[in-house]
């Protein structure tokens, strides 16, 4: 299964966009956006349409300048500069502040799936967005505005909705990969080969880690959108979006809840597959141990039988006079030889029969102890249930 490779092109630190102008004005410093001697506010007042200023990795001095020019509250500036991780919606006198975070989408990056803080200050005339890592969402939303500006009324509230919607949609491909990986793992967990145990464990571990990371990224978004929708419906202030924007936000909230529930379901699938796989490994380990023990037992029995025979044959191999040996007076014969072989065979047969009887007796004893233990547990369980029933009846 191929992985998505999403790379974000290097971005300028500031990008100014207006619905009345098709081009985006870009600059590496905030002062480069307007002519020398002009105030920052004049750049935005000169455009009659809805404007959008995207700020990538602004310095403290630039944040101070923006806060002074647009009346951004010090608490908002502090949240942005400290990269507040908690997602939220806050209402202020002349704007509302939205913290709705994205994630690193470059699969070849070491920070893949790491949270990327993203903030929006929505004014009645326009939007200012802040982020400290390159993200594709701003360019995607600007392209969407150019395509739809003749069909929809692009307001600051609509831009805020479009950014939130694009960030939410970016989670769908990763969740789809997690769903496919979960289904594959569930189907192949019992078909893993002996040489693929480590690979399967790593695969399950990576899938679970990715699932938990996505759950963490999505955990607060539904509450933020729900709180935003509630404030929209209550109509708090002139700068709060009304009308059809609330319907859009409701659709985003449903999408987030659906994705989160899907992640929960597939995390359970992966967790169950993980447990099943570990159980399979445990059963195979026990089976291998049993086979080794059985083999060692057989070798022990064979060795026990052969050692006495080795002693007997060793006696007749010594440099002494032995029965049946050929001499000048007695030519000797093979009677003693075959007699000794017969005795050895009798010893082998007798020892084998005794060993089989002993092993069968031990196995029978073990089974009897197991059955007695199981019956004792069942009797104790029945007594416990009866006592609980009696107590409940008395109560």
PDB file of N, CA and C in Angstrom, residues 32 46 182 227:
ATOM      1  N   UNK A  32       7.262  45.141   4.054  1.00  0.00           N
ATOM      2  CA  UNK A  32       7.378  45.110   2.593  1.00  0.00           C
ATOM      3  C   UNK A  32       6.026  45.051   1.894  1.00  0.00           C
ATOM      4  N   UNK A  46      -7.550  50.068   1.696  1.00  0.00           N
ATOM      5  CA  UNK A  46      -7.570  50.366   0.262  1.00  0.00           C
ATOM      6  C   UNK A  46      -8.347  49.320  -0.527  1.00  0.00           C
ATOM      7  N   UNK A 182      -6.022  -1.583   9.197  1.00  0.00           N
ATOM      8  CA  UNK A 182      -6.703  -2.379  10.216  1.00  0.00           C
ATOM      9  C   UNK A 182      -7.371  -3.611   9.632  1.00  0.00           C
ATOM     10  N   UNK A 227     -18.917  24.458  20.055  1.00  0.00           N
ATOM     11  CA  UNK A 227     -18.989  25.719  20.788  1.00  0.00           C
ATOM     12  C   UNK A 227     -19.116  26.895  19.827  1.00  0.00           C
TER      13      UNK A 227
END
